[in-house]
PDB file of C-alpha atoms in Angstrom:
ATOM      1  CA  ASP W   1       9.347   5.075 -10.863  1.00 75.00           C
ATOM      2  CA  THR W   2       8.265   1.503 -10.071  1.00 77.00           C
ATOM      3  CA  GLY W   3       7.081   0.704 -13.598  1.00 90.00           C
ATOM      4  CA  VAL W   4       3.401   0.772 -12.611  1.00 95.00           C
ATOM      5  CA  SER W   5       1.521   3.690 -14.166  1.00 96.00           C
ATOM      6  CA  GLN W   6      -1.897   5.112 -13.399  1.00 97.00           C
ATOM      7  CA  ASP W   7      -4.046   7.513 -15.330  1.00 97.00           C
ATOM      8  CA  PRO W   8      -5.273  10.096 -14.580  1.00 97.00           C
ATOM      9  CA  ARG W   9      -3.213  11.281 -11.629  1.00 95.00           C
ATOM     10  CA  HIS W  10      -5.983  13.597 -10.475  1.00 96.00           C
ATOM     11  CA  LYS W  11      -9.714  13.593 -11.122  1.00 97.00           C
ATOM     12  CA  ILE W  12     -12.275  16.109  -9.923  1.00 98.00           C
ATOM     13  CA  THR W  13     -15.882  15.226 -10.528  1.00 98.00           C
ATOM     14  CA  LYS W  14     -19.327  16.176  -9.371  1.00 97.00           C
ATOM     15  CA  ARG W  15     -21.418  13.908  -7.209  1.00 97.00           C
ATOM     16  CA  GLY W  16     -23.431  11.484  -9.293  1.00 97.00           C
ATOM     17  CA  GLN W  17     -21.004  11.338 -12.208  1.00 98.00           C
ATOM     18  CA  ASN W  18     -19.190   8.183 -13.319  1.00 98.00           C
ATOM     19  CA  VAL W  19     -15.403   7.992 -13.345  1.00 98.00           C
ATOM     20  CA  THR W  20     -12.939   5.450 -14.694  1.00 98.00           C
ATOM     21  CA  PHE W  21      -9.312   4.963 -13.739  1.00 98.00           C
ATOM     22  CA  ARG W  22      -6.673   2.981 -15.564  1.00 98.00           C
ATOM     23  CA  CYS W  23      -3.706   1.039 -14.262  1.00 98.00           C
ATOM     24  CA  ASP W  24      -0.849  -0.357 -16.349  1.00 97.00           C
ATOM     25  CA  PRO W  25       1.159  -2.890 -14.326  1.00 96.00           C
ATOM     26  CA  ILE W  26       4.691  -4.096 -14.879  1.00 94.00           C
ATOM     27  CA  SER W  27       4.355  -6.134 -18.057  1.00 91.00           C
ATOM     28  CA  GLU W  28       5.278  -9.598 -16.774  1.00 88.00           C
ATOM     29  CA  HIS W  29       3.301  -9.313 -13.532  1.00 91.00           C
ATOM     30  CA  ASN W  30       0.310 -11.623 -13.364  1.00 91.00           C
ATOM     31  CA  ARG W  31      -1.303 -10.158 -10.236  1.00 92.00           C
ATOM     32  CA  LEU W  32      -2.868  -6.726 -10.068  1.00 95.00           C
ATOM     33  CA  TYR W  33      -4.341  -5.090  -6.965  1.00 95.00           C
ATOM     34  CA  TRP W  34      -6.472  -2.044  -6.273  1.00 97.00           C
ATOM     35  CA  TYR W  35      -6.369  -0.225  -2.951  1.00 96.00           C
ATOM     36  CA  ARG W  36      -8.096   2.881  -1.629  1.00 96.00           C
ATOM     37  CA  GLN W  37      -6.401   5.321   0.720  1.00 95.00           C
ATOM     38  CA  THR W  38      -8.240   8.068   2.546  1.00 94.00           C
ATOM     39  CA  LEU W  39      -6.560  10.970   4.282  1.00 89.00           C
ATOM     40  CA  GLY W  40      -4.591   9.929   7.347  1.00 86.00           C
ATOM     41  CA  GLN W  41      -5.141   6.214   6.777  1.00 91.00           C
ATOM     42  CA  GLY W  42      -3.217   3.338   5.301  1.00 94.00           C
ATOM     43  CA  PRO W  43      -4.268   1.792   2.008  1.00 95.00           C
ATOM     44  CA  GLU W  44      -7.234  -0.596   2.169  1.00 95.00           C
ATOM     45  CA  PHE W  45      -7.541  -3.554  -0.154  1.00 94.00           C
ATOM     46  CA  LEU W  46     -10.353  -3.367  -2.726  1.00 96.00           C
ATOM     47  CA  THR W  47      -9.835  -6.196  -5.200  1.00 95.00           C
ATOM     48  CA  TYR W  48      -7.237  -8.207  -7.063  1.00 93.00           C
ATOM     49  CA  PHE W  49      -6.775 -10.058 -10.337  1.00 94.00           C
ATOM     50  CA  GLN W  50      -4.670 -12.994 -11.292  1.00 91.00           C
ATOM     51  CA  ASN W  51      -4.265 -12.604 -15.018  1.00 92.00           C
ATOM     52  CA  GLU W  52      -7.766 -11.672 -16.225  1.00 93.00           C
ATOM     53  CA  ALA W  53      -9.645 -13.363 -13.378  1.00 93.00           C
ATOM     54  CA  GLN W  54     -10.930 -11.234 -10.514  1.00 93.00           C
ATOM     55  CA  LEU W  55     -10.305 -13.491  -7.529  1.00 91.00           C
ATOM     56  CA  GLU W  56     -11.335 -11.429  -4.529  1.00 90.00           C
ATOM     57  CA  LYS W  57     -13.397  -8.342  -3.788  1.00 91.00           C
ATOM     58  CA  SER W  58     -13.443  -6.524  -0.485  1.00 91.00           C
ATOM     59  CA  ARG W  59     -16.676  -5.593   1.250  1.00 88.00           C
ATOM     60  CA  LEU W  60     -15.507  -2.016   0.651  1.00 84.00           C
ATOM     61  CA  LEU W  61     -16.227  -2.543  -3.035  1.00 86.00           C
ATOM     62  CA  SER W  62     -19.897  -1.625  -3.247  1.00 89.00           C
ATOM     63  CA  ASP W  63     -21.994  -2.424  -6.303  1.00 93.00           C
ATOM     64  CA  ARG W  64     -21.188   1.040  -7.649  1.00 96.00           C
ATOM     65  CA  PHE W  65     -17.607  -0.095  -8.159  1.00 96.00           C
ATOM     66  CA  SER W  66     -16.485  -2.399 -10.933  1.00 96.00           C
ATOM     67  CA  ALA W  67     -13.025  -3.470 -11.986  1.00 96.00           C
ATOM     68  CA  GLU W  68     -11.844  -5.274 -15.068  1.00 96.00           C
ATOM     69  CA  ARG W  69      -8.639  -6.648 -16.476  1.00 96.00           C
ATOM     70  CA  PRO W  70      -9.808  -7.819 -19.868  1.00 91.00           C
ATOM     71  CA  LYS W  71      -6.623  -9.256 -21.346  1.00 86.00           C
ATOM     72  CA  GLY W  72      -4.642  -9.803 -18.216  1.00 85.00           C
ATOM     73  CA  SER W  73      -2.651  -6.648 -18.816  1.00 91.00           C
ATOM     74  CA  PHE W  74      -4.029  -3.211 -17.895  1.00 96.00           C
ATOM     75  CA  SER W  75      -6.946  -2.797 -15.523  1.00 98.00           C
ATOM     76  CA  THR W  76      -9.744  -0.281 -15.130  1.00 98.00           C
ATOM     77  CA  LEU W  77     -11.657   0.703 -12.015  1.00 98.00           C
ATOM     78  CA  GLU W  78     -15.005   2.379 -12.585  1.00 97.00           C
ATOM     79  CA  ILE W  79     -17.084   4.154  -9.979  1.00 97.00           C
ATOM     80  CA  GLN W  80     -20.679   4.856 -10.905  1.00 97.00           C
ATOM     81  CA  ARG W  81     -22.812   7.577  -9.324  1.00 97.00           C
ATOM     82  CA  THR W  82     -19.922   8.948  -7.318  1.00 97.00           C
ATOM     83  CA  GLU W  83     -20.482  10.114  -3.756  1.00 96.00           C
ATOM     84  CA  GLN W  84     -18.432  12.500  -1.653  1.00 96.00           C
ATOM     85  CA  GLY W  85     -17.308   9.541   0.436  1.00 95.00           C
ATOM     86  CA  ASP W  86     -15.562   8.131  -2.625  1.00 96.00           C
ATOM     87  CA  SER W  87     -12.989  10.937  -2.445  1.00 97.00           C
ATOM     88  CA  ALA W  88      -9.680   9.179  -1.868  1.00 96.00           C
ATOM     89  CA  MET W  89      -6.415   8.108  -3.458  1.00 95.00           C
ATOM     90  CA  TYR W  90      -6.858   4.967  -5.547  1.00 97.00           C
ATOM     91  CA  LEU W  91      -3.674   2.932  -5.723  1.00 96.00           C
ATOM     92  CA  CYS W  92      -2.822   0.146  -8.100  1.00 96.00           C
ATOM     93  CA  ALA W  93      -0.102  -2.428  -7.475  1.00 95.00           C
ATOM     94  CA  SER W  94       1.240  -5.431  -9.332  1.00 94.00           C
ATOM     95  CA  SER W  95       3.271  -8.485  -8.474  1.00 91.00           C
ATOM     96  CA  LEU W  96       4.530 -11.807  -9.726  1.00 86.00           C
ATOM     97  CA  GLY W  97       2.351 -14.297  -7.913  1.00 72.00           C
ATOM     98  CA  ASP W  98       5.038 -16.895  -7.529  1.00 62.00           C
ATOM     99  CA  ARG W  99       7.517 -14.513  -5.898  1.00 61.00           C
ATOM    100  CA  GLY W 100       5.604 -13.888  -2.712  1.00 64.00           C
ATOM    101  CA  PRO W 101       3.362 -10.920  -2.023  1.00 66.00           C
ATOM    102  CA  ARG W 102       5.867  -8.182  -2.884  1.00 82.00           C
ATOM    103  CA  GLN W 103       3.903  -5.493  -4.665  1.00 89.00           C
ATOM    104  CA  PHE W 104       5.016  -2.561  -6.756  1.00 92.00           C
ATOM    105  CA  PHE W 105       2.747   0.457  -6.426  1.00 94.00           C
ATOM    106  CA  GLY W 106       1.773   3.066  -8.949  1.00 95.00           C
ATOM    107  CA  PRO W 107       1.613   6.783  -8.109  1.00 93.00           C
ATOM    108  CA  GLY W 108      -2.138   6.656  -7.522  1.00 95.00           C
ATOM    109  CA  THR W 109      -5.156   8.538  -8.808  1.00 96.00           C
ATOM    110  CA  ARG W 110      -6.516  11.167  -6.458  1.00 96.00           C
ATOM    111  CA  LEU W 111     -10.286  11.479  -6.776  1.00 97.00           C
ATOM    112  CA  THR W 112     -12.154  14.490  -5.453  1.00 97.00           C
ATOM    113  CA  VAL W 113     -15.944  14.358  -5.542  1.00 97.00           C
ATOM    114  CA  LEU W 114     -17.592  17.765  -5.148  1.00 96.00           C
TER     115      LEU W 114
ATOM    116  CA  ALA F   1      -8.995 -10.771  12.699  1.00 71.00           C
ATOM    117  CA  GLN F   2      -5.907  -9.768  10.800  1.00 82.00           C
ATOM    118  CA  SER F   3      -4.636  -6.330  11.672  1.00 90.00           C
ATOM    119  CA  VAL F   4      -1.607  -4.089  11.801  1.00 95.00           C
ATOM    120  CA  THR F   5      -1.112  -1.458  14.467  1.00 96.00           C
ATOM    121  CA  GLN F   6       1.244   1.467  14.264  1.00 97.00           C
ATOM    122  CA  PRO F   7       0.875   3.069  17.689  1.00 96.00           C
ATOM    123  CA  ASP F   8       2.544   6.360  16.806  1.00 95.00           C
ATOM    124  CA  ILE F   9       0.584   8.592  14.472  1.00 96.00           C
ATOM    125  CA  HIS F  10       3.229  11.307  14.339  1.00 97.00           C
ATOM    126  CA  ILE F  11       6.877  11.350  15.382  1.00 97.00           C
ATOM    127  CA  THR F  12       9.332  14.245  15.282  1.00 97.00           C
ATOM    128  CA  VAL F  13      13.074  13.643  15.471  1.00 97.00           C
ATOM    129  CA  SER F  14      16.087  15.882  15.032  1.00 97.00           C
ATOM    130  CA  GLU F  15      18.269  15.413  11.995  1.00 97.00           C
ATOM    131  CA  GLY F  16      21.076  13.013  12.860  1.00 97.00           C
ATOM    132  CA  ALA F  17      19.151  11.378  15.682  1.00 97.00           C
ATOM    133  CA  SER F  18      18.167   7.730  15.677  1.00 97.00           C
ATOM    134  CA  LEU F  19      14.681   6.587  14.746  1.00 97.00           C
ATOM    135  CA  GLU F  20      12.446   3.684  15.653  1.00 97.00           C
ATOM    136  CA  LEU F  21       8.940   3.277  14.255  1.00 98.00           C
ATOM    137  CA  ARG F  22       6.785   0.641  15.886  1.00 98.00           C
ATOM    138  CA  CYS F  23       4.620  -1.952  14.191  1.00 97.00           C
ATOM    139  CA  ASN F  24       2.597  -4.757  15.760  1.00 96.00           C
ATOM    140  CA  TYR F  25       0.594  -7.272  13.809  1.00 93.00           C
ATOM    141  CA  SER F  26      -2.071  -9.873  14.357  1.00 90.00           C
ATOM    142  CA  TYR F  27      -2.030 -12.594  11.723  1.00 83.00           C
ATOM    143  CA  GLY F  28      -3.015 -16.227  11.875  1.00 73.00           C
ATOM    144  CA  ALA F  29      -0.510 -17.568   9.375  1.00 71.00           C
ATOM    145  CA  THR F  30       3.200 -16.884   9.152  1.00 72.00           C
ATOM    146  CA  PRO F  31       3.174 -13.437   7.632  1.00 82.00           C
ATOM    147  CA  TYR F  32       5.279 -11.650   5.149  1.00 89.00           C
ATOM    148  CA  LEU F  33       6.103  -8.217   6.569  1.00 93.00           C
ATOM    149  CA  PHE F  34       6.827  -4.974   4.789  1.00 95.00           C
ATOM    150  CA  TRP F  35       7.667  -1.364   5.409  1.00 97.00           C
ATOM    151  CA  TYR F  36       6.686   1.184   2.769  1.00 96.00           C
ATOM    152  CA  VAL F  37       7.362   4.923   2.615  1.00 96.00           C
ATOM    153  CA  GLN F  38       5.090   7.485   0.997  1.00 94.00           C
ATOM    154  CA  SER F  39       5.997  11.079   0.216  1.00 89.00           C
ATOM    155  CA  PRO F  40       3.170  13.616  -0.160  1.00 83.00           C
ATOM    156  CA  GLY F  41       1.055  12.926  -3.229  1.00 74.00           C
ATOM    157  CA  GLN F  42       3.148   9.933  -4.195  1.00 78.00           C
ATOM    158  CA  GLY F  43       2.705   6.184  -4.326  1.00 83.00           C
ATOM    159  CA  LEU F  44       4.325   3.713  -1.984  1.00 92.00           C
ATOM    160  CA  GLN F  45       7.987   2.786  -2.126  1.00 93.00           C
ATOM    161  CA  LEU F  46       9.151  -0.465  -0.581  1.00 93.00           C
ATOM    162  CA  LEU F  47      11.835   0.057   2.080  1.00 96.00           C
ATOM    163  CA  LEU F  48      12.319  -3.556   3.119  1.00 95.00           C
ATOM    164  CA  LYS F  49      10.593  -6.888   3.507  1.00 93.00           C
ATOM    165  CA  TYR F  50      10.759  -9.975   5.680  1.00 92.00           C
ATOM    166  CA  PHE F  51       9.799 -13.345   4.268  1.00 86.00           C
ATOM    167  CA  SER F  52      11.864 -15.796   6.313  1.00 83.00           C
ATOM    168  CA  GLY F  53      15.357 -16.417   7.647  1.00 85.00           C
ATOM    169  CA  ASP F  54      17.404 -13.784   9.409  1.00 87.00           C
ATOM    170  CA  THR F  55      15.071 -11.714  11.560  1.00 90.00           C
ATOM    171  CA  LEU F  56      17.113  -8.527  11.078  1.00 95.00           C
ATOM    172  CA  VAL F  57      16.393  -7.194   7.629  1.00 95.00           C
ATOM    173  CA  GLN F  58      18.323  -4.490   5.821  1.00 96.00           C
ATOM    174  CA  GLY F  59      16.572  -2.164   3.427  1.00 96.00           C
ATOM    175  CA  ILE F  60      17.183   0.838   1.253  1.00 95.00           C
ATOM    176  CA  LYS F  61      18.178   4.305   2.463  1.00 94.00           C
ATOM    177  CA  GLY F  62      19.902   2.897   5.552  1.00 96.00           C
ATOM    178  CA  PHE F  63      16.764   1.455   7.147  1.00 97.00           C
ATOM    179  CA  GLU F  64      16.554  -1.867   8.945  1.00 97.00           C
ATOM    180  CA  ALA F  65      13.797  -3.765  10.713  1.00 97.00           C
ATOM    181  CA  GLU F  66      13.709  -6.617  13.183  1.00 96.00           C
ATOM    182  CA  PHE F  67      11.069  -9.331  13.226  1.00 94.00           C
ATOM    183  CA  LYS F  68      10.217 -10.510  16.734  1.00 93.00           C
ATOM    184  CA  ARG F  69       7.720 -13.357  16.593  1.00 90.00           C
ATOM    185  CA  SER F  70       7.253 -13.489  20.373  1.00 90.00           C
ATOM    186  CA  GLN F  71       6.182  -9.845  20.409  1.00 92.00           C
ATOM    187  CA  SER F  72       4.386  -9.887  17.034  1.00 92.00           C
ATOM    188  CA  SER F  73       6.442  -6.839  16.124  1.00 95.00           C
ATOM    189  CA  PHE F  74       8.378  -5.588  13.126  1.00 96.00           C
ATOM    190  CA  ASN F  75       9.893  -2.258  14.148  1.00 98.00           C
ATOM    191  CA  LEU F  76      11.709  -0.038  11.681  1.00 98.00           C
ATOM    192  CA  ARG F  77      14.965   1.624  12.676  1.00 98.00           C
ATOM    193  CA  LYS F  78      17.503   4.035  11.289  1.00 98.00           C
ATOM    194  CA  PRO F  79      20.643   5.095  13.192  1.00 97.00           C
ATOM    195  CA  SER F  80      20.822   8.637  11.806  1.00 97.00           C
ATOM    196  CA  VAL F  81      17.865  10.402  10.236  1.00 97.00           C
ATOM    197  CA  HIS F  82      18.228  12.773   7.283  1.00 96.00           C
ATOM    198  CA  TRP F  83      15.854  15.645   6.477  1.00 95.00           C
ATOM    199  CA  SER F  84      14.827  13.791   3.312  1.00 94.00           C
ATOM    200  CA  ASP F  85      13.421  10.957   5.439  1.00 96.00           C
ATOM    201  CA  ALA F  86      10.413  13.108   6.367  1.00 96.00           C
ATOM    202  CA  ALA F  87       7.435  11.176   4.986  1.00 96.00           C
ATOM    203  CA  GLU F  88       4.648   8.770   5.935  1.00 97.00           C
ATOM    204  CA  TYR F  89       5.700   5.236   6.822  1.00 98.00           C
ATOM    205  CA  PHE F  90       3.435   2.223   6.549  1.00 97.00           C
ATOM    206  CA  CYS F  91       3.863  -1.255   7.938  1.00 97.00           C
ATOM    207  CA  ALA F  92       2.035  -4.044   6.112  1.00 95.00           C
ATOM    208  CA  VAL F  93       1.480  -7.781   6.332  1.00 92.00           C
ATOM    209  CA  GLY F  94       0.532 -10.254   3.643  1.00 86.00           C
ATOM    210  CA  ALA F  95       0.485 -13.940   2.852  1.00 72.00           C
ATOM    211  CA  ASP F  96       0.344 -16.045  -0.270  1.00 66.00           C
ATOM    212  CA  ASN F  97      -2.676 -17.934   1.019  1.00 68.00           C
ATOM    213  CA  GLN F  98      -4.542 -14.622   1.081  1.00 69.00           C
ATOM    214  CA  GLY F  99      -3.856 -13.967  -2.576  1.00 75.00           C
ATOM    215  CA  GLY F 100      -0.942 -11.794  -1.610  1.00 80.00           C
ATOM    216  CA  LYS F 101      -3.124  -8.860  -0.606  1.00 87.00           C
ATOM    217  CA  LEU F 102      -1.580  -6.528   1.936  1.00 91.00           C
ATOM    218  CA  ILE F 103      -3.063  -5.252   5.161  1.00 92.00           C
ATOM    219  CA  PHE F 104      -1.645  -1.893   6.160  1.00 95.00           C
ATOM    220  CA  GLY F 105      -1.325  -0.032   9.402  1.00 96.00           C
ATOM    221  CA  GLN F 106      -2.626   3.512   9.570  1.00 96.00           C
ATOM    222  CA  GLY F 107       0.830   4.941   9.132  1.00 97.00           C
ATOM    223  CA  THR F 108       3.313   7.036  11.087  1.00 97.00           C
ATOM    224  CA  GLU F 109       4.113  10.519   9.880  1.00 97.00           C
ATOM    225  CA  LEU F 110       7.756  11.409  10.426  1.00 97.00           C
ATOM    226  CA  SER F 111       8.880  15.008  10.746  1.00 97.00           C
ATOM    227  CA  VAL F 112      12.572  15.895  10.890  1.00 97.00           C
ATOM    228  CA  LYS F 113      13.790  18.987  12.745  1.00 95.00           C
ATOM    229  CA  PRO F 114      16.944  20.690  11.443  1.00 91.00           C
TER     230      PRO F 114
END
């Protein structure tokens, strides 16, 4: 257990539905990252926050995706109008920005879009 | 472009045998380098990291890695593999001037024969 938690661990949804995932980072960590991992691939960066500010978004993050970190603590990742191609493991990680890019990963949320 | 290459998609070794997993990177700045391990359905666990200094880095579970700047490599080694080492291994690079985000290789799946 790294101290980073994600909820839910598994989500099955039908195409076109909206889904929201939550990540709770290690409490003192100011940076929070979202990654997506598809079968047989390494994680791919989606977006990251420093405190409550979203500082970078990958081109992978289409306009159907939105992420928030309203109080600089937990974060949510919402996918609207899900597509089968969104099926993946969504990983959250956190770090202390002044300690170099060492990240602690949560267990992930596995999304299956039917 | 920044990238990480893990040339071996799948490796099988006998229990007790030595192991080397290859990682090559392409990165403009001086990178931070990581090896993570992922068991099925789980998040990523950090095995070891290289930030600076001694190019031979010791990690958890008896793993070590050597940074070779001239070869742009960061290979992971273990002298004697245990059955519990069977998992997916990911090499990653990151840098503070990139917001600390990590770029991962596609992973190497390790199987261990009894």
